[in-house]
PDB file of C-alpha atoms and ligand atoms in Angstrom:
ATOM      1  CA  UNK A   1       0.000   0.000   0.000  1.00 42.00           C
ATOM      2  CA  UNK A   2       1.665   3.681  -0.801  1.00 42.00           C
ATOM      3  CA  UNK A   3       2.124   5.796   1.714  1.00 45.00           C
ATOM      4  CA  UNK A   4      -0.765   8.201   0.292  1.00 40.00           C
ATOM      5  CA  UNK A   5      -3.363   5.791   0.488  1.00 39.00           C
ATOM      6  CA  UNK A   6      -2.559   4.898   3.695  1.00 41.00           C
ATOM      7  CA  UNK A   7      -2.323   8.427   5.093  1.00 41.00           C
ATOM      8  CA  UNK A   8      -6.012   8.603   3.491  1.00 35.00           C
ATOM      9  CA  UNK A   9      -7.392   5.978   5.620  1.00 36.00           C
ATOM     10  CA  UNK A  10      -5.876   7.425   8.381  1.00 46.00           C
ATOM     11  CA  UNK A  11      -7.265  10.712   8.247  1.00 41.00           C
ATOM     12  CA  UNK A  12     -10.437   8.828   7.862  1.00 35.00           C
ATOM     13  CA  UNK A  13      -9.743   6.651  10.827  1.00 40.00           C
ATOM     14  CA  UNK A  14      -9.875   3.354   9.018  1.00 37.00           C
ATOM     15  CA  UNK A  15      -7.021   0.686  10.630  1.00 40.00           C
ATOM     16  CA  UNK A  16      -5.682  -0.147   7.522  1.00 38.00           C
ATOM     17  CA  UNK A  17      -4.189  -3.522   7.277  1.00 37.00           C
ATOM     18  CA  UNK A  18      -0.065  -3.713   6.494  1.00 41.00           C
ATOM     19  CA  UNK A  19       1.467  -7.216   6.235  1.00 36.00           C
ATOM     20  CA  UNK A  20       4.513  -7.523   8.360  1.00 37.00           C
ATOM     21  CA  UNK A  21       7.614  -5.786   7.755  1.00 39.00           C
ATOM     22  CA  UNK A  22       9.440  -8.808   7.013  1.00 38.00           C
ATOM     23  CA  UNK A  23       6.899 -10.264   4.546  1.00 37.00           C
ATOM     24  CA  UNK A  24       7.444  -7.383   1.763  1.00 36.00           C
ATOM     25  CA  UNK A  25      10.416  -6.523  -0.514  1.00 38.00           C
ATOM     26  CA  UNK A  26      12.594  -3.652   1.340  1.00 38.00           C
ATOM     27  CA  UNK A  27      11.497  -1.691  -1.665  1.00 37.00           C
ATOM     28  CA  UNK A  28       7.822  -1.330  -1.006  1.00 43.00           C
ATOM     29  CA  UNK A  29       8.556  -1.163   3.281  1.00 44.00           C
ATOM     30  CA  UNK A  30       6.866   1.876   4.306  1.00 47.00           C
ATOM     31  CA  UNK A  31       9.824   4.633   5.854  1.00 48.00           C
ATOM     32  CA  UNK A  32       9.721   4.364   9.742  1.00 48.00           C
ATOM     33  CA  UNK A  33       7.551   6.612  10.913  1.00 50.00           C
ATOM     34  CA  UNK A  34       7.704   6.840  14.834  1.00 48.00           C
ATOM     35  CA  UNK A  35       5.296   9.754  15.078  1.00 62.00           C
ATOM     36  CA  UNK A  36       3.144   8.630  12.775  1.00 68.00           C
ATOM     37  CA  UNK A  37      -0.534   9.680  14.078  1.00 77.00           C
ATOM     38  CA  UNK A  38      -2.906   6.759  15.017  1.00 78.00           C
ATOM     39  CA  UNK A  39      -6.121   7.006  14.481  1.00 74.00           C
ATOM     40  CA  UNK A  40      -9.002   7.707  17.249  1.00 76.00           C
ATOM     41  CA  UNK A  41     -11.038   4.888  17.799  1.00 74.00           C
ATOM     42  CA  UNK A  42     -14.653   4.646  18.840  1.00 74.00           C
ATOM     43  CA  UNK A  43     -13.585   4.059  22.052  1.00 87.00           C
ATOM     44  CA  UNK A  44     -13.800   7.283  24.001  1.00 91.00           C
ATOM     45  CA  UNK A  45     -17.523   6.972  22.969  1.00 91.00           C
ATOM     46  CA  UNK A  46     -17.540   4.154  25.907  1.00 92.00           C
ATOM     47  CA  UNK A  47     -15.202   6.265  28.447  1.00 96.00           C
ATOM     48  CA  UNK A  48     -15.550   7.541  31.752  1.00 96.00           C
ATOM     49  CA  UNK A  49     -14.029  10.972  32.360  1.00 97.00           C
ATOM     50  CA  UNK A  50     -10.869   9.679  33.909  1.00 97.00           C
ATOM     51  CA  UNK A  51     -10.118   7.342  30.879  1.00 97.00           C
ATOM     52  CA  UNK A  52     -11.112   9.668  28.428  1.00 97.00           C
ATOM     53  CA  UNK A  53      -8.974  12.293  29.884  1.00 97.00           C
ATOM     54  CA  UNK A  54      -6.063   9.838  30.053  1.00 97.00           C
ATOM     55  CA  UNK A  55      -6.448   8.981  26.132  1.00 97.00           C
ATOM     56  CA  UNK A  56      -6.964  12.298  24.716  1.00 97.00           C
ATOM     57  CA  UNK A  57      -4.020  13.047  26.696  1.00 97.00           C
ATOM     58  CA  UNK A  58      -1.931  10.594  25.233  1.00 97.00           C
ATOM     59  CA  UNK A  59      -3.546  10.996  21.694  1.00 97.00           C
ATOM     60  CA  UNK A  60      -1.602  11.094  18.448  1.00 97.00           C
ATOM     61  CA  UNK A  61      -4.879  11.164  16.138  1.00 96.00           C
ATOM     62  CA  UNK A  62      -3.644  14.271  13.947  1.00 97.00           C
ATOM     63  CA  UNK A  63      -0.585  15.779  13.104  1.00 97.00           C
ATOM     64  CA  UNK A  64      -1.141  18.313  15.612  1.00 98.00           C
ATOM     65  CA  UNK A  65       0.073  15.646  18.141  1.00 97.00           C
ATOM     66  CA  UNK A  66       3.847  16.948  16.634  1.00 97.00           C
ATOM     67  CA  UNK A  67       3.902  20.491  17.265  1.00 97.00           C
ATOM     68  CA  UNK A  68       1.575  21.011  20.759  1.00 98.00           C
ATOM     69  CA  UNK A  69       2.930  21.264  24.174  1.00 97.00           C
ATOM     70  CA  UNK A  70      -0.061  20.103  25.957  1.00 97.00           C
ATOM     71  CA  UNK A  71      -3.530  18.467  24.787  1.00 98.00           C
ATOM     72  CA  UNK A  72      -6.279  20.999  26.336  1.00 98.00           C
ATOM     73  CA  UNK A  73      -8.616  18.360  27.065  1.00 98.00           C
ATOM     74  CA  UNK A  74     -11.432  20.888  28.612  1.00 98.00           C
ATOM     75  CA  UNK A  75     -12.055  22.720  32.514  1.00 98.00           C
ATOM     76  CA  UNK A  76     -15.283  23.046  34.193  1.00 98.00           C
ATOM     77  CA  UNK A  77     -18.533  21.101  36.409  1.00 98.00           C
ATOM     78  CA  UNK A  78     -19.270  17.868  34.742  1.00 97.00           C
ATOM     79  CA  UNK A  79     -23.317  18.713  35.555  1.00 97.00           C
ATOM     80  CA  UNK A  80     -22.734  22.303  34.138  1.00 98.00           C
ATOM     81  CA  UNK A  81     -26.255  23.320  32.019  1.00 98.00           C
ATOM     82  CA  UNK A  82     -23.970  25.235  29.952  1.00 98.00           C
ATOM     83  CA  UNK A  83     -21.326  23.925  28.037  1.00 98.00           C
ATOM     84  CA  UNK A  84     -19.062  26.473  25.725  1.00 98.00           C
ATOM     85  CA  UNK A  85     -17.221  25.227  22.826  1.00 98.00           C
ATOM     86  CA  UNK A  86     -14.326  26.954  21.056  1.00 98.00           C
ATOM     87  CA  UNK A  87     -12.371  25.751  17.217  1.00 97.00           C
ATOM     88  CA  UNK A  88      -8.905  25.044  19.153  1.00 98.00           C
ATOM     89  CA  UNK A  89      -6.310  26.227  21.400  1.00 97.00           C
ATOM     90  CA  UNK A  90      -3.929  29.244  21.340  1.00 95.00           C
ATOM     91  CA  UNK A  91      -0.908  29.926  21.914  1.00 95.00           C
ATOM     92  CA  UNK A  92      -2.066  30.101  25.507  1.00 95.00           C
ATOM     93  CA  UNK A  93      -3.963  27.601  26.174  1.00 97.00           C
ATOM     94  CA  UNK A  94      -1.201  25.332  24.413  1.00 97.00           C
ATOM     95  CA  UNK A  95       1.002  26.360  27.234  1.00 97.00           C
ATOM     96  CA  UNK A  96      -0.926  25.911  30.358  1.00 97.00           C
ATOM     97  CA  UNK A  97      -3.310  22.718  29.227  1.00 97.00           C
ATOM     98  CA  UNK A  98      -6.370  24.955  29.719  1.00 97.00           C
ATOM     99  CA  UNK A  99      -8.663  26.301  27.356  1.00 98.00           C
ATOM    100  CA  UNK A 100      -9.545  29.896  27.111  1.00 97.00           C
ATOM    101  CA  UNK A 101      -6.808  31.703  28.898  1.00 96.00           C
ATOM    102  CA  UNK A 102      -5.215  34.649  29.103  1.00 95.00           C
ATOM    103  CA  UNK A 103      -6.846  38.019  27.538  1.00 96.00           C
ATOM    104  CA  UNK A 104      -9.449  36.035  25.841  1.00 96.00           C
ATOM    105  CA  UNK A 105     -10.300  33.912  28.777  1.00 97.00           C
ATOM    106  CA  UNK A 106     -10.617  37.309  30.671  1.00 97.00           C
ATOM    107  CA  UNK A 107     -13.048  38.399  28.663  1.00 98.00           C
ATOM    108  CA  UNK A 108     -14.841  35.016  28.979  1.00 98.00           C
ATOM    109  CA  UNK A 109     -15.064  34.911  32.453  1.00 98.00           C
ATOM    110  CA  UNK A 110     -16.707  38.846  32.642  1.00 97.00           C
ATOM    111  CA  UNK A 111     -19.220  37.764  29.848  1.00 97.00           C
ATOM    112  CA  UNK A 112     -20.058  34.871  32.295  1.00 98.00           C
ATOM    113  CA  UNK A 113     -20.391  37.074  35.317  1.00 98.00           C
ATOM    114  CA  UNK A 114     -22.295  39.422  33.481  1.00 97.00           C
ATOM    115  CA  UNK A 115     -25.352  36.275  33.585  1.00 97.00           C
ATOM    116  CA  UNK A 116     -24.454  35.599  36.942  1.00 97.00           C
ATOM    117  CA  UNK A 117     -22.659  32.507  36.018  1.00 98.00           C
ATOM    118  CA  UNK A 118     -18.803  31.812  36.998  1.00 97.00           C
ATOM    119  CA  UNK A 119     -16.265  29.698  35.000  1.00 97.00           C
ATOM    120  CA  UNK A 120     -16.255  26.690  38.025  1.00 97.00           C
ATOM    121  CA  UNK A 121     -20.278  26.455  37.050  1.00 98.00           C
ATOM    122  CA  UNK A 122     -19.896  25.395  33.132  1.00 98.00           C
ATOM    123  CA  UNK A 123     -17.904  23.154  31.074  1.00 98.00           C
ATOM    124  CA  UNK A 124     -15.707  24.570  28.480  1.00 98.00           C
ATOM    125  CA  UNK A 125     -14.096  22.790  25.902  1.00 98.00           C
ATOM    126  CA  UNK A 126     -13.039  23.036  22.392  1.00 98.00           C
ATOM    127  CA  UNK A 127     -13.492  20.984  19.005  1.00 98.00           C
ATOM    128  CA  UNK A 128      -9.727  20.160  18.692  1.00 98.00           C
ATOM    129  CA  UNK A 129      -7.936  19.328  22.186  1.00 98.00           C
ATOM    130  CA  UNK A 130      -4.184  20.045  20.585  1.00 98.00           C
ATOM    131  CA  UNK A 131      -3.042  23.430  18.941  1.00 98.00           C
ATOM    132  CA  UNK A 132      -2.798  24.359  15.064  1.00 98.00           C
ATOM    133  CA  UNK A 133       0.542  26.005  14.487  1.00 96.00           C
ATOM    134  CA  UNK A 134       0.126  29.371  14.212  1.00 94.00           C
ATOM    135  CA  UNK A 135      -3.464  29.175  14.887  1.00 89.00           C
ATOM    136  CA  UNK A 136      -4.420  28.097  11.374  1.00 95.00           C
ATOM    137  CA  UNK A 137      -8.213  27.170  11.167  1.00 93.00           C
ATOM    138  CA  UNK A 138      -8.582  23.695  11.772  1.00 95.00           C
ATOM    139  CA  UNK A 139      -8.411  21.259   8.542  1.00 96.00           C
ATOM    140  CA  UNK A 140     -11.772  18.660   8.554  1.00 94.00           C
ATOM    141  CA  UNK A 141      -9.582  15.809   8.923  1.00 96.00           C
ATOM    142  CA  UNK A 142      -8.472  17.058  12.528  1.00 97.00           C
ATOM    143  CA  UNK A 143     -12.265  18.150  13.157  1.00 96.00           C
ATOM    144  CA  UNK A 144     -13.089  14.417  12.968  1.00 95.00           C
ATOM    145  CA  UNK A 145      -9.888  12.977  13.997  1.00 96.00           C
ATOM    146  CA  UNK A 146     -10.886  14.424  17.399  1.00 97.00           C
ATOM    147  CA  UNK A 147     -14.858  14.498  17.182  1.00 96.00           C
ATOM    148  CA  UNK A 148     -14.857  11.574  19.461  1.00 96.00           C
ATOM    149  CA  UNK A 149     -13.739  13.035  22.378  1.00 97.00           C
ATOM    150  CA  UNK A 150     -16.166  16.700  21.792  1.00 97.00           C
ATOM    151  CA  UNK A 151     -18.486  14.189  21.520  1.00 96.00           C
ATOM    152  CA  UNK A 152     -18.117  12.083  24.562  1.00 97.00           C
ATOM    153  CA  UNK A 153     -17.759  15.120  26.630  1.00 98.00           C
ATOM    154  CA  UNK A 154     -21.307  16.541  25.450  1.00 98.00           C
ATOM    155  CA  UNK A 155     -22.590  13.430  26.443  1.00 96.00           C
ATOM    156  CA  UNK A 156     -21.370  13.139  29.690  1.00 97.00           C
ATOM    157  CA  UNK A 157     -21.364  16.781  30.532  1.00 98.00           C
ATOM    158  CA  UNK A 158     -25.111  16.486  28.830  1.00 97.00           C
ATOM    159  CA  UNK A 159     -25.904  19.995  29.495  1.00 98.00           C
ATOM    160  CA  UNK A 160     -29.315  22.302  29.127  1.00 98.00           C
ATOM    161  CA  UNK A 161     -27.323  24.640  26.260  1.00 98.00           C
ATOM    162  CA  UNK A 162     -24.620  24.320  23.898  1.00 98.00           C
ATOM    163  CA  UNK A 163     -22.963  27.495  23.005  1.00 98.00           C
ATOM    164  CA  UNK A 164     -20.285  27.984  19.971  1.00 98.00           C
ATOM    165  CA  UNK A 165     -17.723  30.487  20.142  1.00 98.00           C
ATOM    166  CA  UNK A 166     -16.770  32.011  17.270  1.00 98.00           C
ATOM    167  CA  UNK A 167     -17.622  31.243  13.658  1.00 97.00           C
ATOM    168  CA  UNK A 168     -15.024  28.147  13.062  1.00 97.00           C
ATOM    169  CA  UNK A 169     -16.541  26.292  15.681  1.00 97.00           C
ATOM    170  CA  UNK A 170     -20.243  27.236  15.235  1.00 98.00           C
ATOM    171  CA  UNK A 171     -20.107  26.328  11.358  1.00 97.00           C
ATOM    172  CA  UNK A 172     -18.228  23.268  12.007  1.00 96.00           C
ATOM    173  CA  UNK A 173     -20.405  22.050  14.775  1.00 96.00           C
ATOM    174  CA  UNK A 174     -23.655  23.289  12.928  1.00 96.00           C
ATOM    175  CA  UNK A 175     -22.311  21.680   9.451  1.00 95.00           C
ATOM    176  CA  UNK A 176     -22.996  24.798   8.276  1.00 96.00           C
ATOM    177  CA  UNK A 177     -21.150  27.688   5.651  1.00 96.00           C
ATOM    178  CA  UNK A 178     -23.649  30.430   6.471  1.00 97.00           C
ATOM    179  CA  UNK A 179     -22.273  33.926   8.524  1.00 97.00           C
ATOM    180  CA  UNK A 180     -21.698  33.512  11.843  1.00 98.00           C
ATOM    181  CA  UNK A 181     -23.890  36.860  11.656  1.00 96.00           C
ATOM    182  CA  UNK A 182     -26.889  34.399  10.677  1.00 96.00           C
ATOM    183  CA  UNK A 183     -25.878  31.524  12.449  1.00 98.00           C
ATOM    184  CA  UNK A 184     -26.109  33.614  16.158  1.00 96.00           C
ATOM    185  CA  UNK A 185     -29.461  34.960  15.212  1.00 83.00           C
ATOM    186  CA  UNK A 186     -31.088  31.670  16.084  1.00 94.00           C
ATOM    187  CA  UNK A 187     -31.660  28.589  18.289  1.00 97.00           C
ATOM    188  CA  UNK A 188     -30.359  25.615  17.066  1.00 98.00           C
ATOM    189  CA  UNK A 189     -30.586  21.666  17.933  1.00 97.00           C
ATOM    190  CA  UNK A 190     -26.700  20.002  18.193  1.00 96.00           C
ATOM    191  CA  UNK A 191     -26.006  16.415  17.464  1.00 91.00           C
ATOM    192  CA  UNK A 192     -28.348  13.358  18.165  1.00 89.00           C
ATOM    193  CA  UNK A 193     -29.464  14.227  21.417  1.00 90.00           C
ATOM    194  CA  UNK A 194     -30.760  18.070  19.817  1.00 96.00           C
ATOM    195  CA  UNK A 195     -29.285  20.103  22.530  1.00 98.00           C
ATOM    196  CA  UNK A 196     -30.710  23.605  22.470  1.00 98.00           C
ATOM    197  CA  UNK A 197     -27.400  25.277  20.307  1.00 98.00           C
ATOM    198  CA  UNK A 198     -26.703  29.096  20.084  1.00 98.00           C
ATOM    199  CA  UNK A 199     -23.201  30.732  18.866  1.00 98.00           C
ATOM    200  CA  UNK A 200     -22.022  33.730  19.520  1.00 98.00           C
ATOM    201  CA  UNK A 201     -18.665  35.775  18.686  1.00 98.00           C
ATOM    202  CA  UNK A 202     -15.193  34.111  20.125  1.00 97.00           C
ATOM    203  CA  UNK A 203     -13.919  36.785  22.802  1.00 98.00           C
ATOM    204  CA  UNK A 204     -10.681  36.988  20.720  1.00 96.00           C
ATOM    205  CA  UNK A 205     -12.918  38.169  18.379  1.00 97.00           C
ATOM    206  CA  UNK A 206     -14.293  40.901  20.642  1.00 98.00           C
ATOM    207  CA  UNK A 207     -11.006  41.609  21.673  1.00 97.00           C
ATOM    208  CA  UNK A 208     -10.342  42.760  18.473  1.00 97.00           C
ATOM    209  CA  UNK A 209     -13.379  44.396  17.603  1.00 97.00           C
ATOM    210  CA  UNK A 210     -15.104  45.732  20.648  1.00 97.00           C
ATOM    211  CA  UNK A 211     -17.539  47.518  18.961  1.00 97.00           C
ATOM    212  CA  UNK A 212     -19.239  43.832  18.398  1.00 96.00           C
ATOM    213  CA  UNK A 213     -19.723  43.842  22.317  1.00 96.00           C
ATOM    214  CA  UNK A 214     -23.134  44.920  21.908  1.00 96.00           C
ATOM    215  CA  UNK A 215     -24.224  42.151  20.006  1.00 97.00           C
ATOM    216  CA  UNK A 216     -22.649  40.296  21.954  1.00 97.00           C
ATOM    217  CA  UNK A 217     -24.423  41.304  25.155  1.00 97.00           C
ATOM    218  CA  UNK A 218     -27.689  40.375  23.393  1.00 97.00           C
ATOM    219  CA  UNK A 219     -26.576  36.646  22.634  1.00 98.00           C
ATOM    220  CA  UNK A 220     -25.386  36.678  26.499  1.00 98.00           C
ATOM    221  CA  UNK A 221     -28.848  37.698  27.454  1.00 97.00           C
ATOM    222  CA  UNK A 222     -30.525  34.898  24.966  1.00 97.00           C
ATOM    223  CA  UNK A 223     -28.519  32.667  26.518  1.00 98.00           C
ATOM    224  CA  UNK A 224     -29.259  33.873  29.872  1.00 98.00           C
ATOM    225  CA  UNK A 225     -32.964  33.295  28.869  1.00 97.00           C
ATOM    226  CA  UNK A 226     -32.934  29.410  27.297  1.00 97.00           C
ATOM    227  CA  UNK A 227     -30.652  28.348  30.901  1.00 98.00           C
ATOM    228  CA  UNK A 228     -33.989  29.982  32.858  1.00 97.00           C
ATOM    229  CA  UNK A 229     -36.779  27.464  30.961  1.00 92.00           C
TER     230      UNK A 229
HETATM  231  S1  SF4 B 301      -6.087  17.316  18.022  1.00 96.25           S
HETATM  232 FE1  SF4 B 301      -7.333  15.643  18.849  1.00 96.25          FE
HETATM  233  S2  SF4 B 301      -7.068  13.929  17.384  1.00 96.25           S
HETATM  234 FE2  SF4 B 301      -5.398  15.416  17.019  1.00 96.25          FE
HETATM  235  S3  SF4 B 301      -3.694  14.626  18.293  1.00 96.25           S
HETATM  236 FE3  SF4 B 301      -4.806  16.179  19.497  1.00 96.25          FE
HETATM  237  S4  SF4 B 301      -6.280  15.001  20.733  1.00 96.25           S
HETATM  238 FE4  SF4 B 301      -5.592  13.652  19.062  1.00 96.25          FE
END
């Protein structure tokens, strides 16, 4: 098998089958490849926190596996009725293992205070646990290399409200191309269990424009208002 094709089924998470090294000419032997990702299983689908924790944390799913310092596997109450989700960590994040730090995690908590809600009361996570050099968007084959441990954490966080931040994760998570301008505008349902699902802007974002606070403030205050049904 080249090593394209194999890559392919990697990034698609199929185990592709390789005879032995010793059963093939030299000449088709694949070059060593110690870092090679591996792809996620279904596993973490069965996992308690502790053991998905432990294998995200040892994960080599993507290439981002190379270049991050930690894997930012997610802070917060595992009952939380809201659970925030970001695209990826930052530069940040990558270097203290938690996700929305620094300036941008500032900003996060106030937002939070300004519902009466502190960071210890919801979960916060993002889509990719490991860091895109130089905080490229993340490609779709790292979206669902790591889907299955977003996806076990929504399930076992199971909260009242899913909220995206920022327009990467809110299209991603929404399978959707339309504006994150649109996409805010409206409650959505997220993933088999149809989780009430809102997005609003990342607080990078804001950090950069302030003058979108104001919007802002009125997503806060619709979210505010689906956590009181
Ligand atoms: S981003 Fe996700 S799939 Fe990729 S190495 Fe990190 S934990 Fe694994």
């Amino acid at each position: 098998m080249d090593s394209r094709r194999l890559a392919y089924l990697q990034a698609m998470g199929v185990v592709a089958w390789q005879p032995r090294s010793g059963a093939v000419a030299e000449s088709e032997a694949l070059p060593a490849a110690p870092e090679a990702a591996e792809p996620v299983s279904e596993a973490p689908l069965c996992m308690d926190w502790e053991a998905l924790r432990q294998t995200a944390c040892a994960c080599r799913g993507c290439v981002l596996h190379e270049t991050r310092t930690s894997v930012v596997f997610g802070v917060g109450s595992p009952d939380a009725a809201l659970m925030l989700i970001g695209e990826a960590p930052g530069a940040d994040e990558d270097r203290q293992g938690e996700p929305f730090v620094g300036a941008a995690g500032r900003l996060l908590n106030a937002m939070l205070k300004a519902i009466g809600l502190s960071r210890d009361e919801v979960y916060i996570a993002n889509m990719l646990k490991c860091r895109p050099p130089g905080n490229r968007d993340p490609r779709p084959e790292e979206v669902a290399a790591c889907g299955a441990y977003l996806e076990r954490q929504v399930q076992l966080v199971n909260p009242k409200l899913v909220v995206a931040l920022g327009r990467v994760a809110a299209q991603h998570l929404l399978e959707s191309d339309a504006s994150l301008g649109r996409l805010r505008g409206e409650l959505h349902e997220f993933g088999a269990q149809r989780i009430p699902f809102l997005a609003t802007y990342h607080p990078a974002y804001l950090l950069r424009k302030p003058t979108d606070k104001r919007k802002s403030w009125e997503d806060l205050k619709r979210i505010r208002e689906v956590l009181a049904r």
